[in-house]
Coordinates of C-alpha atoms and ligand atoms in Angstrom, one line a residue:
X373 CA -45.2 43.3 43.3
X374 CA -45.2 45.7 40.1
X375 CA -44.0 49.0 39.6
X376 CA -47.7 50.0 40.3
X377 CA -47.0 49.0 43.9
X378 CA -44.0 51.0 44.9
X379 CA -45.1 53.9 47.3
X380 CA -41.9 56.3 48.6
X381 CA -40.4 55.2 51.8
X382 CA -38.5 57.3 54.4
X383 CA -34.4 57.7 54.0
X384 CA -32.7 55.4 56.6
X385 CA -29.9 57.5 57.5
X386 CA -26.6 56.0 59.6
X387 CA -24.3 59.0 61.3
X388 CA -20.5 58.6 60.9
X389 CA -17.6 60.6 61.1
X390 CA -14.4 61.1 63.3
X391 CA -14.5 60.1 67.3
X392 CA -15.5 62.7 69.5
X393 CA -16.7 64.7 66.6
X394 CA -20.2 64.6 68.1
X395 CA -21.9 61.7 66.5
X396 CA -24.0 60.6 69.5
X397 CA -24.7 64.2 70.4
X398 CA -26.3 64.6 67.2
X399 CA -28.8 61.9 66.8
X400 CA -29.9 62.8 70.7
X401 CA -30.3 66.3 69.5
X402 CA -32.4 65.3 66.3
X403 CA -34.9 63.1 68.5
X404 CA -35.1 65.6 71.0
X405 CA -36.2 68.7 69.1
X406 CA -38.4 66.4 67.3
X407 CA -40.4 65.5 70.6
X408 CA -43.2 67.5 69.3
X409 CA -43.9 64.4 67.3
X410 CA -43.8 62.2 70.4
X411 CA -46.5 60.4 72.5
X412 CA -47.1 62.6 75.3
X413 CA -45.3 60.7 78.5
X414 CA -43.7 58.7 76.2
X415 CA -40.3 56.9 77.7
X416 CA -37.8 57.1 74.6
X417 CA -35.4 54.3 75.0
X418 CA -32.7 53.4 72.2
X419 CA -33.7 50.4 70.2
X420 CA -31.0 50.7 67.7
X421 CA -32.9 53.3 65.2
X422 CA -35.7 55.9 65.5
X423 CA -37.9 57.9 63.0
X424 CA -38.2 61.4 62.9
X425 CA -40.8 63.8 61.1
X426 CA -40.8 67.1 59.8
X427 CA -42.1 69.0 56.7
X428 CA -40.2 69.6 53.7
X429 CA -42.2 72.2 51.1
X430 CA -45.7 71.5 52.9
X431 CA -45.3 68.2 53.6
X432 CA -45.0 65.7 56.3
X433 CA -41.8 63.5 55.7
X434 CA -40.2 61.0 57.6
X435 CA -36.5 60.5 58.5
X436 CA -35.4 56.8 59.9
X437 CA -32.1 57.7 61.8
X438 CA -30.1 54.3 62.9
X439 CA -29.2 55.2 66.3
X440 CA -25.9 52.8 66.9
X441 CA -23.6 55.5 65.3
X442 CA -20.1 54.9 63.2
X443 CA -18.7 52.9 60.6
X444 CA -17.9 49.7 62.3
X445 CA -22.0 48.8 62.9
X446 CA -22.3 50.1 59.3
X447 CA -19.4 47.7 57.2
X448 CA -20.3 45.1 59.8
X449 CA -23.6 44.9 58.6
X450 CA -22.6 45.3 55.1
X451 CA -19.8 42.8 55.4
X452 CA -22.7 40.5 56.6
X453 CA -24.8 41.1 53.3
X454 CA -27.3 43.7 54.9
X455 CA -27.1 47.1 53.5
X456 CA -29.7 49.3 55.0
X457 CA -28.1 52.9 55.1
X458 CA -29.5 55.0 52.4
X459 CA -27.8 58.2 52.9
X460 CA -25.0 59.1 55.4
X461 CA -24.2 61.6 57.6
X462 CA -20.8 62.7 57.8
X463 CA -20.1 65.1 61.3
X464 CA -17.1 66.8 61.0
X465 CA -16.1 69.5 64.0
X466 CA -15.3 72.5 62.7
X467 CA -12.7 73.5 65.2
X468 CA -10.8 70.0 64.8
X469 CA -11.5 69.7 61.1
X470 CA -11.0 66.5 58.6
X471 CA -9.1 63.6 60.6
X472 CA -7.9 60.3 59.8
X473 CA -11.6 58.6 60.6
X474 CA -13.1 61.3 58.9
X475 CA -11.5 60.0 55.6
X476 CA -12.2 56.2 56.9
X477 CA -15.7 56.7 56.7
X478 CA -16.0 58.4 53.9
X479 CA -14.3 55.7 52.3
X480 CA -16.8 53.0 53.9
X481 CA -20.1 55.5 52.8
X482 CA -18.3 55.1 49.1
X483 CA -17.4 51.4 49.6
X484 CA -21.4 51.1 50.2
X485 CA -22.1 53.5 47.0
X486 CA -24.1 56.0 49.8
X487 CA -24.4 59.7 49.1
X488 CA -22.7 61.7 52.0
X489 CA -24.4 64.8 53.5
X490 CA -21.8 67.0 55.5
X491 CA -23.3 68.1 58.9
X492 CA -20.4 70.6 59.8
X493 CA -20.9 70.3 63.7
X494 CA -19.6 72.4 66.6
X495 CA -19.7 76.0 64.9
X496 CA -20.5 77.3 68.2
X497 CA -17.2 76.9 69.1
X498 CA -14.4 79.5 69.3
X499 CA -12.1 78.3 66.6
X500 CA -14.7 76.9 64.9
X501 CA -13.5 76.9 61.0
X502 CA -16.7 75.3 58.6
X503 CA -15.0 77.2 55.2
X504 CA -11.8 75.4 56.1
X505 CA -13.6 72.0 56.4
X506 CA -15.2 72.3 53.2
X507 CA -11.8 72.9 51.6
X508 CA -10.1 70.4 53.3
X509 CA -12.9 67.5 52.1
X510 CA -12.2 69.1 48.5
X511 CA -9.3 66.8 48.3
X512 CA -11.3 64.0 48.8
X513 CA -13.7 65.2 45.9
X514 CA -16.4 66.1 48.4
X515 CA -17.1 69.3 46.9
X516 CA -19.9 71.6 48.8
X517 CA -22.6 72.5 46.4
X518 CA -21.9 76.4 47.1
X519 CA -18.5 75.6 45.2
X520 CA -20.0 73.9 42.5
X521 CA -20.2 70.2 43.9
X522 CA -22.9 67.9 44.5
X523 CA -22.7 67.5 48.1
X524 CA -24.6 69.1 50.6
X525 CA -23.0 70.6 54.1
X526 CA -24.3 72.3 57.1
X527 CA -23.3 74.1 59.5
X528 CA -24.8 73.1 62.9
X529 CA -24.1 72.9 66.7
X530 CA -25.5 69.8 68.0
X531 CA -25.1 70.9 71.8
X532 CA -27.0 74.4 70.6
X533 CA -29.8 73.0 68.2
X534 CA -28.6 74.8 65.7
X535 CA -29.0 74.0 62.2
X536 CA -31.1 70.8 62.6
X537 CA -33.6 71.5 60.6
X538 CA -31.7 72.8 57.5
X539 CA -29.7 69.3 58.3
X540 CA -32.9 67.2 57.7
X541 CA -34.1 69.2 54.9
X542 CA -30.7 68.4 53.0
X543 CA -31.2 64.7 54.1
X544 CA -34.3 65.0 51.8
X545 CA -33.1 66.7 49.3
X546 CA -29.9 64.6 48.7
X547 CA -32.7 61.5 49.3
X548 CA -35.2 62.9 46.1
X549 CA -31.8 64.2 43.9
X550 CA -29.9 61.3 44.1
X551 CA -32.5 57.9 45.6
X552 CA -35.6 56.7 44.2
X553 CA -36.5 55.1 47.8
X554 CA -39.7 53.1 47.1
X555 CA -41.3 50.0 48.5
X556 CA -44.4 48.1 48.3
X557 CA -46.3 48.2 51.5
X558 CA -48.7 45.5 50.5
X559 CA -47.0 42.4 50.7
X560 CA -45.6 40.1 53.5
X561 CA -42.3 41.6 55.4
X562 CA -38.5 41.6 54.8
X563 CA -35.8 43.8 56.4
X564 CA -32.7 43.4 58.5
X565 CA -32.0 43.0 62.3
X566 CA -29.8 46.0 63.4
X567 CA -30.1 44.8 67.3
X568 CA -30.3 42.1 69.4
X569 CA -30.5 40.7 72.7
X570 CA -31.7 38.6 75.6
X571 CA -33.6 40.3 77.9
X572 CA -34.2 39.0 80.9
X573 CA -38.4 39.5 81.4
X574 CA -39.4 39.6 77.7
X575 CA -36.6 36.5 76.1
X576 CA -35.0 37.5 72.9
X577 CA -35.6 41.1 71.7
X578 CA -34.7 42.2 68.2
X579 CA -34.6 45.5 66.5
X580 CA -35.6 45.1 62.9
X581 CA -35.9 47.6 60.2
X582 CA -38.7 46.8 57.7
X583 CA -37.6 47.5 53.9
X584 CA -40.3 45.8 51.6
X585 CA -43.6 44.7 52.8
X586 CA -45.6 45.7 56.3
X587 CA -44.8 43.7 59.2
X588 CA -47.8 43.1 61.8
X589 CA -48.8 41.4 65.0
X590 CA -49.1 37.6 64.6
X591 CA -46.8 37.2 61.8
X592 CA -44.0 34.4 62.0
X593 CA -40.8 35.6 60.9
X594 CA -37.7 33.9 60.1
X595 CA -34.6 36.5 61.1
X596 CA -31.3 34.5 60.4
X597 CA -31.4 31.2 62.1
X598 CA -34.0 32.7 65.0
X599 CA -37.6 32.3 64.2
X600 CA -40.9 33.2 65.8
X601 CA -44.2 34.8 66.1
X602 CA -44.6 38.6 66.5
X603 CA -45.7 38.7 70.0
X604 CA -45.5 42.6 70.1
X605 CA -43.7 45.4 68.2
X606 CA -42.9 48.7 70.4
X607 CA -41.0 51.8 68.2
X608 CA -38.2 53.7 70.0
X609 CA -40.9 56.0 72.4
X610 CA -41.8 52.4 74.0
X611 CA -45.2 52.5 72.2
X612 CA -46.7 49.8 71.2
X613 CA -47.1 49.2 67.3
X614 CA -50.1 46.6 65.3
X615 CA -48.0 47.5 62.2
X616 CA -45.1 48.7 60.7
X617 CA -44.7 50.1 57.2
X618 CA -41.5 50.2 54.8
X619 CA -38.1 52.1 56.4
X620 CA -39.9 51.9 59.8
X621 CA -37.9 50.7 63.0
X622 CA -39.7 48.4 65.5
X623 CA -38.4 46.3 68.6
X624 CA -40.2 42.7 68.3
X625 CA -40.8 40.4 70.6
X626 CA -41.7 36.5 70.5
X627 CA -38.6 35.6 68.3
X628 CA -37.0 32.1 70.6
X629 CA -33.6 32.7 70.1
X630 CA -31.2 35.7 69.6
X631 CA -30.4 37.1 66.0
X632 CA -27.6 38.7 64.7
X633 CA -27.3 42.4 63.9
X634 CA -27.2 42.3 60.0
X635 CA -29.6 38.9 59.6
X636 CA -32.1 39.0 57.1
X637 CA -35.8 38.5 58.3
X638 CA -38.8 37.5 56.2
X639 CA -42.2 36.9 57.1
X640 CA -43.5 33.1 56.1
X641 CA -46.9 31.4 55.8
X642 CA -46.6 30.0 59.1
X643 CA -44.7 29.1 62.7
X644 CA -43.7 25.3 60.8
X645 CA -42.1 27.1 57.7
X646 CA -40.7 29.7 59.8
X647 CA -39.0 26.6 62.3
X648 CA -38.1 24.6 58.8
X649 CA -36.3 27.6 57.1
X650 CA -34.4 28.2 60.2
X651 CA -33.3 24.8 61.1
X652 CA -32.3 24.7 57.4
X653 CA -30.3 28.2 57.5
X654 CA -28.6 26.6 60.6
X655 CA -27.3 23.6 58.8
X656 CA -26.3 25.7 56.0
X657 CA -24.2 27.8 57.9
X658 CA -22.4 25.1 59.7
X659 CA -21.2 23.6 56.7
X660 CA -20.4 26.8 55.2
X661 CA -18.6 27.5 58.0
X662 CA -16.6 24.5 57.7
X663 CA -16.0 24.8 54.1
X664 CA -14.6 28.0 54.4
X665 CA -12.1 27.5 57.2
X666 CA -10.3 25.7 54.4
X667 CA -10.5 28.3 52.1
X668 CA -8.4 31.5 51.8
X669 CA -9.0 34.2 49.3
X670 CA -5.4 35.3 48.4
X671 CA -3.0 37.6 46.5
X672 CA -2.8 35.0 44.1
X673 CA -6.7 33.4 43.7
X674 CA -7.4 36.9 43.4
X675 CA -5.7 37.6 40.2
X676 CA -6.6 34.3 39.1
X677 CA -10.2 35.9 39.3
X678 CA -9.1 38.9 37.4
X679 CA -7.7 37.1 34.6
X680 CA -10.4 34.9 34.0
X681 CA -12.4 38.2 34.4
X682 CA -14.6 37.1 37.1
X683 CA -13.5 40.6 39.2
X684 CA -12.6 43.7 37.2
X685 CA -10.1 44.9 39.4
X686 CA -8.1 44.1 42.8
X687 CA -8.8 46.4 44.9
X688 CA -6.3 46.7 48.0
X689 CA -6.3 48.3 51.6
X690 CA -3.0 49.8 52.6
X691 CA -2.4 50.2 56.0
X692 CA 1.2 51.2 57.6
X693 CA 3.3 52.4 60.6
X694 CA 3.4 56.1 59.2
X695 CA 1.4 58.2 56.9
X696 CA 4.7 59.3 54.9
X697 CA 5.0 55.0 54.1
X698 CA 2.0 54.7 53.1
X699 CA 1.4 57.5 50.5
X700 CA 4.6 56.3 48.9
X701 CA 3.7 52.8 48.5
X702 CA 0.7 53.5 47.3
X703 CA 1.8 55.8 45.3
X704 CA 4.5 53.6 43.4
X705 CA 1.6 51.0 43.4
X706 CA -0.6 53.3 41.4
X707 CA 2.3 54.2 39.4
X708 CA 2.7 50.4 38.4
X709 CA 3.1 50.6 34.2
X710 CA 0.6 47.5 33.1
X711 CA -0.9 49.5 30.3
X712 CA -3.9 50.9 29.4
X713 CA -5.7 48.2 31.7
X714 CA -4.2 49.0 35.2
X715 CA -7.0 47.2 37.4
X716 CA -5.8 48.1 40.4
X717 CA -7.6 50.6 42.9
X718 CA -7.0 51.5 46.7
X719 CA -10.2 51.5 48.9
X720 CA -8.6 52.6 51.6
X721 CA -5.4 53.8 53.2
X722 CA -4.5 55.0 56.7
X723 CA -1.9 54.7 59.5
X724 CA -1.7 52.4 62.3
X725 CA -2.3 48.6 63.6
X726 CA -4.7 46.6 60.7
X727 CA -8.3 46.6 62.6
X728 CA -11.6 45.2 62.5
X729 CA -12.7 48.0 59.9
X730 CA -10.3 47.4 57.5
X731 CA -11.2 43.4 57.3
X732 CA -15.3 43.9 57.6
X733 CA -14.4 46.4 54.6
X734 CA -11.9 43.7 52.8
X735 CA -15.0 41.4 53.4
X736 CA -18.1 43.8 52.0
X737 CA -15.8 44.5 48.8
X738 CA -15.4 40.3 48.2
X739 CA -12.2 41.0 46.1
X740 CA -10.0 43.0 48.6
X741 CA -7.0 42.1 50.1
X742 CA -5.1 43.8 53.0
X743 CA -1.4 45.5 52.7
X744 CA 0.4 45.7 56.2
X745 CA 3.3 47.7 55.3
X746 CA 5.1 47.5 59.1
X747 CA 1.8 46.9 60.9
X748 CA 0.6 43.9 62.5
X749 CA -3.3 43.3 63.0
X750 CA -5.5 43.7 66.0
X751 CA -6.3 40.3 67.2
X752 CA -9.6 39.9 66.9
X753 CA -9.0 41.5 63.6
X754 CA -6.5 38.6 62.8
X755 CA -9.1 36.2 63.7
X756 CA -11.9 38.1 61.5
X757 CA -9.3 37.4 58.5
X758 CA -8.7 33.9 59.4
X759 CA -12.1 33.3 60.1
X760 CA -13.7 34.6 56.9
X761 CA -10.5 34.2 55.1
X762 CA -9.4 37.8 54.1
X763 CA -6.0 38.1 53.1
X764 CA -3.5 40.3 54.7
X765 CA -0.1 40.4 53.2
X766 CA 3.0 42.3 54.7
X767 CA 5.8 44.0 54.3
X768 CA 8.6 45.7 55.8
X769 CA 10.0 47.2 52.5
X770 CA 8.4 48.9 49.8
X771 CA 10.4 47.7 46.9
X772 CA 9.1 43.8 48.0
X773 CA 5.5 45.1 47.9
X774 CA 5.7 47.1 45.0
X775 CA 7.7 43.9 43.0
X776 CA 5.3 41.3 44.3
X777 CA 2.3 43.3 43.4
X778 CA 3.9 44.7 39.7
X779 CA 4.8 40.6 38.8
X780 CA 1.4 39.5 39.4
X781 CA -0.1 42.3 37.5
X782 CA 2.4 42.1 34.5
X783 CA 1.8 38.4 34.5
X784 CA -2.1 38.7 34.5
X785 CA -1.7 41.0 31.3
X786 CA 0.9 39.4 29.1
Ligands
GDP774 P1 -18.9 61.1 69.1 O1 -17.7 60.4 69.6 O2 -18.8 61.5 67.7 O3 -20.2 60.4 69.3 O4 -19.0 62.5 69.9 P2 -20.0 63.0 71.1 O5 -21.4 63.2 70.6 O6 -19.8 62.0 72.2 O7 -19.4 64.4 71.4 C1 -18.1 64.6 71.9 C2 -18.0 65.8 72.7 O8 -18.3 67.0 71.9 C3 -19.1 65.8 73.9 O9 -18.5 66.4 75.0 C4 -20.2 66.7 73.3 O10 -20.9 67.3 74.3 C5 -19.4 67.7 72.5 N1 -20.2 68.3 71.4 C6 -20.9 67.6 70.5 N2 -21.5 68.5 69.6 C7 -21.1 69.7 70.0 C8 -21.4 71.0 69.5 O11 -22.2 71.2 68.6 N3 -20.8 72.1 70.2 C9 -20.0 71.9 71.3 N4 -19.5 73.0 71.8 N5 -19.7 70.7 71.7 C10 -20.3 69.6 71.1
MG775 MG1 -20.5 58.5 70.3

């Protein structure tokens, strides 16, 4: 469609933040107190994502939390291709304060190019410190708009209520300062699958969030290599939907087989085009999955890429056996004299075993490669790399990473 078409949409917000921190606590407390704008009797059950309303200046606005809280949904997703967070939350208790995951997923909201609201949680609590938590994410040039930054935090108690409100007013306001969240309503649907499964009465059941277009009864999608007719949509209060607009969450039924959360759906002319595509997508995938179990994307193709200047710059993911390791080495990496042009930049750093995370984010930024400075992976983080062909290099001494890394680079520039 043309510009003429685009109509604002509702933020699709993703909470993240350290474990514990109160994550889940939040996004029940957020649907709850907005049960106001609920279907009397309604049964809310969690399809992966719900909408929320309230006014901002007069208004009526919409909020479209998804539901499955943390990073690891999120990069997985984005690692897949999908990017559906517009804004994120980051909870931080203000009687722990910043900790390691804290930092990991502000990484992953940067990774994604998200603006961060702070939701400072747990202020109810003796101990409770929200100045101290604004200092401490100083450092990691999240600087409260009180001091002069850009970022918006609030204080709230998710177990209290407190605070909620001012938290989804600042959603919006970070959403109209920093977004320009429009879509075109008027044409046929496209979005991405943050749920699935098999259930046993109704067959496949898929959570979808519509981003372009209005999705309705009767359509036939394609969603990754399931296709179908919409037999029914039902939204998070178990109501039953004819039609769902841009940024709005729906459960649909009548798909005959299982997507994947982060699959692309579109709606298609008909049920044959909708069986073609995904027969085709199948195929596709299989030899793509073939021709990549022979491929690796290494140290070395990497700053192949650079030189030719296919990538600007290598970015790396340091993870080690203690935090003191790890600072150093990427501080002598940093330190690494190639000039004017040093095109290397750390994503992300932290201490302990290499993990899922850390490949899904290696995978969602295409030219990362893993450091394992005396740390081994996770296995089914091993077999993530392997799979998609992330590279993970180690090292038990710093000089041998620093000397590998500095050789490459001074060969790449000379
Ligand atoms: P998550 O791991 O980040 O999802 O954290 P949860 O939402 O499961 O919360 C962890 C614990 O902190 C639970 O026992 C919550 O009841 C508690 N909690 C969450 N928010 C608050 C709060 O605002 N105040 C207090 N006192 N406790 C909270
Ligand atoms: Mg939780």
């Amino acid at each position: 469609g043309d510009e003429a078409d685009l109509v604002p949409r509702p933020p699709v917000v993703t909470v993240m933040g350290h474990v514990d921190h109160g994550k889940t606590k939040l996004l029940d407390t957020i649907r709850n107190t907005n049960v106001a704008a609920r279907e009397a009797g309604g049964i809310t059950q969690h399809i992966g994502a719900y909408q929320v309303t309230t006014t901002l200046d007069g208004e009526e606005r919409k909020i479209t939390f998804i539901d499955t809280p943390g990073h690891e949904a999120f990069t997985a997703m984005r690692a897949r291709g999908a990017q559906v967070t517009d804004i994120a939350v980051l909870v931080v208790a203000a009687d722990d304060g910043v900790k390691p995951q804290t930092i990991e997923a502000l990484n992953h909201a940067r990774a994604a190019d998200v603006p961060v609201v702070v939701a400072v949680n747990k202020i109810d609590k003796e101990g409770a410190d929200p100045i101290k938590v604004r200092s401490q994410l100083t450092e990691y040039d999240l600087v409260a708009e009180e001091y002069g930054g850009s970022t918006l935090f609030v204080d709230i108690s998710a177990k209290e209520g407190i605070g909620i409100d001012n938290l989804l007013e600042a959603i919006l306001l970070t959403a109209d300062a920093e977004l320009d969240l429009r879509a075109n309503p008027d044409m046929p649907a496209q979005g991405v699958a943050i749920e699935a499964h098999l259930d046993k009465g109704r067959g496949p059941v898929a959570t979808v969030l519509v981003q372009r277009g209005t999705l309705r009864v009767g359509d036939s999608i394609v969603c990754g290599e399931a296709f179908g007719r919409v037999r029914a949509m039902l939204d998070d209060n178990g109501k039953a939907l004819k039609e769902a607009p841009p940024s709005c969450p729906v459960q649909v039924l009548g798909l005959t087989s299982v997507p994947r959360a982060g699959d692309n759906f579109i709606v298609v002319p008909d049920d044959r085009v909708a069986r073609q595509i995904a027969q085709q997508r199948a195929a596709r995938q299989r030899s793509a999955e073939m021709a990549k179990s022979g491929r690796r994307r290494t140290l070395e193709e990497m700053f192949k890429d650079l030189e030719k200047g296919k990538v600007s710059e290598l970015k790396l993911i340091i993870k080690g056996d203690v935090s003191g390791s790890v600072e150093a080495l990427e501080d002598a990496l940093l330190k690494i004299d190639v000039g004017e042009e040093a095109k290397l930049r750390v994503l992300h750093r932290g201490v302990g075993a290499i993990t899922e995370y850390d490949v899904n984010l290696a995978m969602a930024d295409d030219n990362a490669v893993i450091i394992g400075f005396n740390v081994r992976p996770e296995v089914r983080a091993r077999e993530l790399a392997e799979r998609e062909g992330v590279d993970i290099r180690y090292y038990s001494v710093i000089y041998q990473a620093i000397e590998e890394i500095e050789a490459a680079l001074k060969g790449l520039l000379k």
